[in-house]
Amino acid sequence: MKCSMVSNMASDWEKEGWLKAGLTMQLIFGKETWDRQNDNKKTERKVMIMKAKKLLSMILIGAASVSLLAGCGSNTSDTQADSEDAAQTESSDNTAQADEQESAEDNEDSSSGSGNALVVYYSATGNTEEVANYIADTTGGDLFELEPVEPYTDDDLNWSDDNSRVSQEHEDESLRDVELVSTDVENWDSYDTVFIGYPIWWGIAAWPVDSFVENNDFTGKTVIPFCTSASSGIGDSGQLLEEMAGTGDWQEGERFRSGADEADVQEWVNGLGL
């Protein structure tokens, strides 16, 4: 009886042991399974996160590329527009300059009407120089001043003094050979019309002009004398110079008062019909 009870108790213990062992094994294997499942879920989440990050990066890169291309396109358009505007502005400026130059040339041609004009003059007190400048402005011609090597002073020009230089030269024609700084005009052959101006001294052209007339060939040129005087007229001064030159087509000259008005000079020049 006792042996049977001991045997039963041992059997129960064995069963209980096996049961506990089974439970323990289940717990162990169940935990491992749970851990593996958790690891798998973590791995899946990591993969999803990596994919999401990669997708987001691709979206951001795409957006940046689109913005960059749009900016480049805008800059290209702006550059093209600026270039076109600059080209149009330059073209307009060139056209305006060409029009202004053509207009200036037309005005010059219409004002002179005489081809290339040269205004030669000797001025003792400035009156003849003033008229010469008016003529040059009206014709668009060049100026050439006759300058004595020994300039005349105010005392030299005192005609009321019998001992003055001009008085002595008037009395003795041999003293009238006045040496000039130059009688040579650059490009002399290119001038078609030559104006010659001088003050009137004792009814004739001031003799410093004589050296220039004698030393130049006026063949093929139209020569127009003009003078300034407080009271005397031009007289025979132009004809005497023509005889002295021996060449050229000499026209009737004009006398202007001291301090001549520019409008009067312009009217005379325009009326020459050159």
CSV table of C-alpha atoms in Angstrom, one decimal:
chain,number,residue,atom,x,y,z
A,1,MET,CA,0.0,0.0,0.0
A,2,LYS,CA,2.7,2.4,1.0
A,3,CYS,CA,4.7,1.4,-2.1
A,4,SER,CA,1.7,2.1,-4.3
A,5,MET,CA,1.3,5.5,-2.8
A,6,VAL,CA,4.9,6.3,-3.2
A,7,SER,CA,4.7,5.1,-6.8
A,8,ASN,CA,1.7,7.3,-7.4
A,9,MET,CA,3.4,10.3,-5.8
A,10,ALA,CA,6.5,9.8,-7.9
A,11,SER,CA,4.3,9.6,-11.0
A,12,ASP,CA,2.6,12.8,-10.1
A,13,TRP,CA,5.9,14.5,-9.5
A,14,GLU,CA,7.2,13.3,-12.7
A,15,LYS,CA,4.1,14.5,-14.5
A,16,GLU,CA,4.4,17.9,-12.7
A,17,GLY,CA,8.0,18.0,-13.6
A,18,TRP,CA,7.3,17.3,-17.2
A,19,LEU,CA,4.5,19.8,-17.2
A,20,LYS,CA,6.8,22.5,-15.7
A,21,ALA,CA,9.5,21.6,-18.2
A,22,GLY,CA,7.0,21.9,-21.0
A,23,LEU,CA,5.8,25.2,-19.8
A,24,THR,CA,9.3,26.4,-19.5
A,25,MET,CA,10.1,25.3,-23.0
A,26,GLN,CA,7.0,27.0,-24.3
A,27,LEU,CA,8.0,30.2,-22.6
A,28,ILE,CA,11.4,30.0,-24.0
A,29,PHE,CA,10.4,29.2,-27.5
A,30,GLY,CA,7.5,31.6,-27.4
A,31,LYS,CA,9.8,34.4,-26.4
A,32,GLU,CA,12.2,33.6,-29.2
A,33,THR,CA,9.3,33.6,-31.6
A,34,TRP,CA,8.1,37.0,-30.2
A,35,ASP,CA,11.6,38.4,-30.5
A,36,ARG,CA,11.9,37.2,-34.0
A,37,GLN,CA,8.6,38.8,-34.9
A,38,ASN,CA,9.6,42.0,-33.3
A,39,ASP,CA,12.9,42.0,-35.1
A,40,ASN,CA,11.1,41.4,-38.4
A,41,LYS,CA,8.8,44.3,-37.7
A,42,LYS,CA,11.7,46.6,-36.8
A,43,THR,CA,13.5,45.6,-39.9
A,44,GLU,CA,10.4,46.3,-42.0
A,45,ARG,CA,9.9,49.7,-40.4
A,46,LYS,CA,13.6,50.5,-41.1
A,47,VAL,CA,13.2,49.5,-44.7
A,48,MET,CA,10.0,51.6,-45.0
A,49,ILE,CA,11.7,54.6,-43.4
A,50,MET,CA,14.7,54.2,-45.7
A,51,LYS,CA,12.3,54.0,-48.7
A,52,ALA,CA,10.4,57.0,-47.6
A,53,LYS,CA,13.6,59.0,-47.1
A,54,LYS,CA,14.8,58.0,-50.5
A,55,LEU,CA,11.5,59.0,-52.1
A,56,LEU,CA,11.5,62.3,-50.3
A,57,SER,CA,15.1,63.0,-51.4
A,58,MET,CA,14.1,62.2,-55.0
A,59,ILE,CA,11.1,64.6,-54.7
A,60,LEU,CA,13.3,67.4,-53.3
A,61,ILE,CA,16.0,66.8,-56.0
A,62,GLY,CA,13.3,66.9,-58.7
A,63,ALA,CA,11.8,70.1,-57.3
A,64,ALA,CA,15.2,71.8,-57.1
A,65,SER,CA,16.0,70.7,-60.7
A,66,VAL,CA,12.7,72.2,-61.9
A,67,SER,CA,13.4,75.5,-60.1
A,68,LEU,CA,16.9,75.6,-61.4
A,69,LEU,CA,15.8,75.0,-65.0
A,70,ALA,CA,13.0,77.6,-64.6
A,71,GLY,CA,15.6,80.1,-63.3
A,72,CYS,CA,18.0,79.4,-66.2
A,73,GLY,CA,15.1,79.8,-68.6
A,74,SER,CA,14.2,83.1,-67.0
A,75,ASN,CA,17.8,84.3,-67.1
A,76,THR,CA,18.1,83.3,-70.7
A,77,SER,CA,14.9,85.1,-71.6
A,78,ASP,CA,16.1,88.2,-69.7
A,79,THR,CA,19.5,88.1,-71.4
A,80,GLN,CA,17.9,87.7,-74.8
A,81,ALA,CA,15.5,90.6,-74.0
A,82,ASP,CA,18.4,92.8,-72.8
A,83,SER,CA,20.4,92.0,-75.9
A,84,GLU,CA,17.5,92.8,-78.2
A,85,ASP,CA,16.9,96.1,-76.3
A,86,ALA,CA,20.6,97.0,-76.5
A,87,ALA,CA,20.7,96.2,-80.2
A,88,GLN,CA,17.6,98.2,-80.9
A,89,THR,CA,19.0,101.2,-78.8
A,90,GLU,CA,22.3,101.0,-80.6
A,91,SER,CA,20.6,100.8,-84.0
A,92,SER,CA,18.4,103.8,-83.1
A,93,ASP,CA,21.5,105.8,-81.9
A,94,ASN,CA,23.4,105.0,-85.1
A,95,THR,CA,20.4,106.0,-87.2
A,96,ALA,CA,20.0,109.3,-85.3
A,97,GLN,CA,23.8,110.0,-85.7
A,98,ALA,CA,23.6,109.3,-89.4
A,99,ASP,CA,20.6,111.5,-89.8
A,100,GLU,CA,22.3,114.3,-87.8
A,101,GLN,CA,25.5,114.0,-89.9
A,102,GLU,CA,23.6,114.0,-93.1
A,103,SER,CA,21.6,117.0,-92.0
A,104,ALA,CA,24.8,118.8,-91.0
A,105,GLU,CA,26.3,118.1,-94.4
A,106,ASP,CA,23.2,119.3,-96.2
A,107,ASN,CA,23.2,122.5,-94.2
A,108,GLU,CA,26.9,123.0,-94.9
A,109,ASP,CA,26.4,122.5,-98.6
A,110,SER,CA,23.4,124.7,-98.8
A,111,SER,CA,25.0,127.5,-96.7
A,112,SER,CA,28.3,127.6,-98.7
A,113,GLY,CA,27.1,126.7,-102.2
A,114,SER,CA,30.6,127.3,-103.4
A,115,GLY,CA,32.4,124.0,-102.9
A,116,ASN,CA,35.6,124.6,-100.9
A,117,ALA,CA,35.9,128.2,-99.8
A,118,LEU,CA,38.9,130.0,-98.3
A,119,VAL,CA,38.8,133.3,-96.5
A,120,VAL,CA,42.1,135.1,-96.6
A,121,TYR,CA,42.4,138.4,-94.6
A,122,TYR,CA,44.7,141.0,-93.1
A,123,SER,CA,43.2,142.8,-90.2
A,124,ALA,CA,45.0,145.8,-88.5
A,125,THR,CA,42.5,146.6,-85.8
A,126,GLY,CA,40.1,143.5,-85.7
A,127,ASN,CA,37.3,144.9,-87.9
A,128,THR,CA,38.3,142.9,-91.0
A,129,GLU,CA,38.9,139.8,-88.9
A,130,GLU,CA,35.3,140.0,-87.6
A,131,VAL,CA,33.9,140.1,-91.1
A,132,ALA,CA,36.1,137.3,-92.2
A,133,ASN,CA,34.8,135.1,-89.5
A,134,TYR,CA,31.2,135.9,-90.5
A,135,ILE,CA,32.0,134.9,-94.1
A,136,ALA,CA,33.7,131.6,-93.0
A,137,ASP,CA,30.7,130.8,-90.8
A,138,THR,CA,28.3,131.4,-93.6
A,139,THR,CA,30.2,129.5,-96.3
A,140,GLY,CA,31.7,126.8,-94.1
A,141,GLY,CA,35.1,127.9,-95.4
A,142,ASP,CA,38.5,127.9,-93.9
A,143,LEU,CA,40.4,131.0,-92.6
A,144,PHE,CA,43.9,132.1,-93.4
A,145,GLU,CA,45.3,135.2,-91.7
A,146,LEU,CA,48.0,137.3,-93.2
A,147,GLU,CA,50.5,138.2,-90.5
A,148,PRO,CA,53.4,140.7,-91.1
A,149,VAL,CA,56.7,139.5,-89.7
A,150,GLU,CA,56.9,142.9,-88.1
A,151,PRO,CA,53.4,143.5,-86.7
A,152,TYR,CA,51.9,147.0,-86.9
A,153,THR,CA,51.5,148.8,-83.5
A,154,ASP,CA,48.9,151.4,-82.7
A,155,ASP,CA,51.5,154.1,-83.3
A,156,ASP,CA,52.5,152.5,-86.7
A,157,LEU,CA,48.8,152.8,-87.7
A,158,ASN,CA,48.4,156.4,-86.8
A,159,TRP,CA,47.7,157.8,-90.3
A,160,SER,CA,47.4,161.3,-89.0
A,161,ASP,CA,51.1,161.3,-87.9
A,162,ASP,CA,53.3,162.0,-90.9
A,163,ASN,CA,56.1,160.1,-89.2
A,164,SER,CA,54.2,156.9,-88.5
A,165,ARG,CA,55.0,153.7,-90.3
A,166,VAL,CA,51.9,153.6,-92.5
A,167,SER,CA,52.3,157.3,-93.4
A,168,GLN,CA,55.9,156.7,-94.4
A,169,GLU,CA,54.9,153.6,-96.5
A,170,HIS,CA,52.2,155.5,-98.1
A,171,GLU,CA,54.6,158.2,-99.2
A,172,ASP,CA,57.3,155.7,-100.4
A,173,GLU,CA,55.9,152.8,-102.3
A,174,SER,CA,59.2,150.9,-102.0
A,175,LEU,CA,58.5,150.5,-98.3
A,176,ARG,CA,55.2,148.7,-99.0
A,177,ASP,CA,56.8,145.3,-99.6
A,178,VAL,CA,55.7,143.9,-96.3
A,179,GLU,CA,57.1,140.5,-95.4
A,180,LEU,CA,54.6,138.0,-94.2
A,181,VAL,CA,55.0,135.1,-91.9
A,182,SER,CA,53.6,132.9,-94.6
A,183,THR,CA,51.9,133.2,-98.0
A,184,ASP,CA,51.6,129.4,-98.6
A,185,VAL,CA,48.1,127.9,-98.0
A,186,GLU,CA,47.9,124.2,-97.3
A,187,ASN,CA,45.9,122.4,-99.9
A,188,TRP,CA,45.6,125.6,-102.0
A,189,ASP,CA,44.6,123.7,-105.1
A,190,SER,CA,41.5,122.3,-103.3
A,191,TYR,CA,39.8,125.7,-102.9
A,192,ASP,CA,37.4,126.8,-105.6
A,193,THR,CA,36.5,130.2,-104.1
A,194,VAL,CA,38.8,132.6,-102.3
A,195,PHE,CA,37.6,135.6,-100.4
A,196,ILE,CA,40.3,138.3,-99.8
A,197,GLY,CA,39.7,140.8,-97.0
A,198,TYR,CA,41.6,144.0,-96.0
A,199,PRO,CA,41.1,147.4,-94.5
A,200,ILE,CA,41.2,150.4,-96.8
A,201,TRP,CA,44.3,152.5,-96.6
A,202,TRP,CA,44.3,155.8,-98.6
A,203,GLY,CA,41.6,154.4,-101.0
A,204,ILE,CA,43.4,151.1,-101.8
A,205,ALA,CA,43.8,147.7,-100.1
A,206,ALA,CA,46.2,147.7,-97.2
A,207,TRP,CA,49.5,146.7,-98.7
A,208,PRO,CA,50.3,143.7,-96.5
A,209,VAL,CA,47.8,141.9,-98.8
A,210,ASP,CA,50.0,142.5,-101.9
A,211,SER,CA,52.6,139.9,-101.0
A,212,PHE,CA,50.0,137.2,-100.8
A,213,VAL,CA,48.3,138.1,-104.1
A,214,GLU,CA,51.7,138.3,-105.9
A,215,ASN,CA,52.9,134.9,-104.6
A,216,ASN,CA,49.9,132.7,-105.4
A,217,ASP,CA,48.3,131.4,-108.6
A,218,PHE,CA,44.5,132.0,-108.8
A,219,THR,CA,43.9,130.1,-112.0
A,220,GLY,CA,40.6,128.3,-111.9
A,221,LYS,CA,39.5,130.1,-108.8
A,222,THR,CA,36.7,132.6,-108.1
A,223,VAL,CA,38.2,135.5,-106.2
A,224,ILE,CA,36.0,137.9,-104.2
A,225,PRO,CA,37.5,140.9,-102.4
A,226,PHE,CA,35.9,142.5,-99.4
A,227,CYS,CA,37.1,145.4,-97.2
A,228,THR,CA,36.3,147.4,-94.0
A,229,SER,CA,36.4,151.1,-93.7
A,230,ALA,CA,35.0,153.8,-91.5
A,231,SER,CA,34.1,156.1,-94.4
A,232,SER,CA,35.8,155.1,-97.7
A,233,GLY,CA,34.3,152.8,-100.2
A,234,ILE,CA,36.0,149.8,-101.8
A,235,GLY,CA,37.0,151.9,-104.8
A,236,ASP,CA,39.4,150.3,-107.3
A,237,SER,CA,41.1,148.2,-104.6
A,238,GLY,CA,39.7,144.9,-106.0
A,239,GLN,CA,40.7,145.8,-109.6
A,240,LEU,CA,44.2,146.8,-108.6
A,241,LEU,CA,44.6,143.4,-106.8
A,242,GLU,CA,43.3,141.6,-109.9
A,243,GLU,CA,45.9,143.3,-112.0
A,244,MET,CA,48.5,142.4,-109.6
A,245,ALA,CA,47.5,138.7,-109.5
A,246,GLY,CA,47.1,138.3,-113.3
A,247,THR,CA,45.0,135.1,-112.8
A,248,GLY,CA,41.7,134.1,-111.4
A,249,ASP,CA,38.1,135.1,-112.0
A,250,TRP,CA,37.8,138.2,-109.9
A,251,GLN,CA,34.3,139.4,-108.8
A,252,GLU,CA,33.1,142.8,-107.7
A,253,GLY,CA,33.8,143.2,-104.0
A,254,GLU,CA,32.0,144.6,-101.0
A,255,ARG,CA,32.8,147.2,-98.4
A,256,PHE,CA,31.6,146.9,-94.8
A,257,ARG,CA,31.6,149.5,-92.1
A,258,SER,CA,33.6,149.1,-89.0
A,259,GLY,CA,31.7,146.9,-86.6
A,260,ALA,CA,29.7,145.3,-89.4
A,261,ASP,CA,26.5,143.4,-88.6
A,262,GLU,CA,26.6,139.7,-89.1
A,263,ALA,CA,23.2,139.6,-90.8
A,264,ASP,CA,24.5,142.1,-93.4
A,265,VAL,CA,27.5,139.9,-94.2
A,266,GLN,CA,25.4,136.8,-94.5
A,267,GLU,CA,22.9,138.5,-96.8
A,268,TRP,CA,25.8,139.6,-99.1
A,269,VAL,CA,27.4,136.1,-99.2
A,270,ASN,CA,24.0,134.4,-99.9
A,271,GLY,CA,23.4,136.9,-102.7
A,272,LEU,CA,26.6,136.0,-104.5
A,273,GLY,CA,24.9,133.0,-106.1
A,274,LEU,CA,28.1,130.9,-105.8
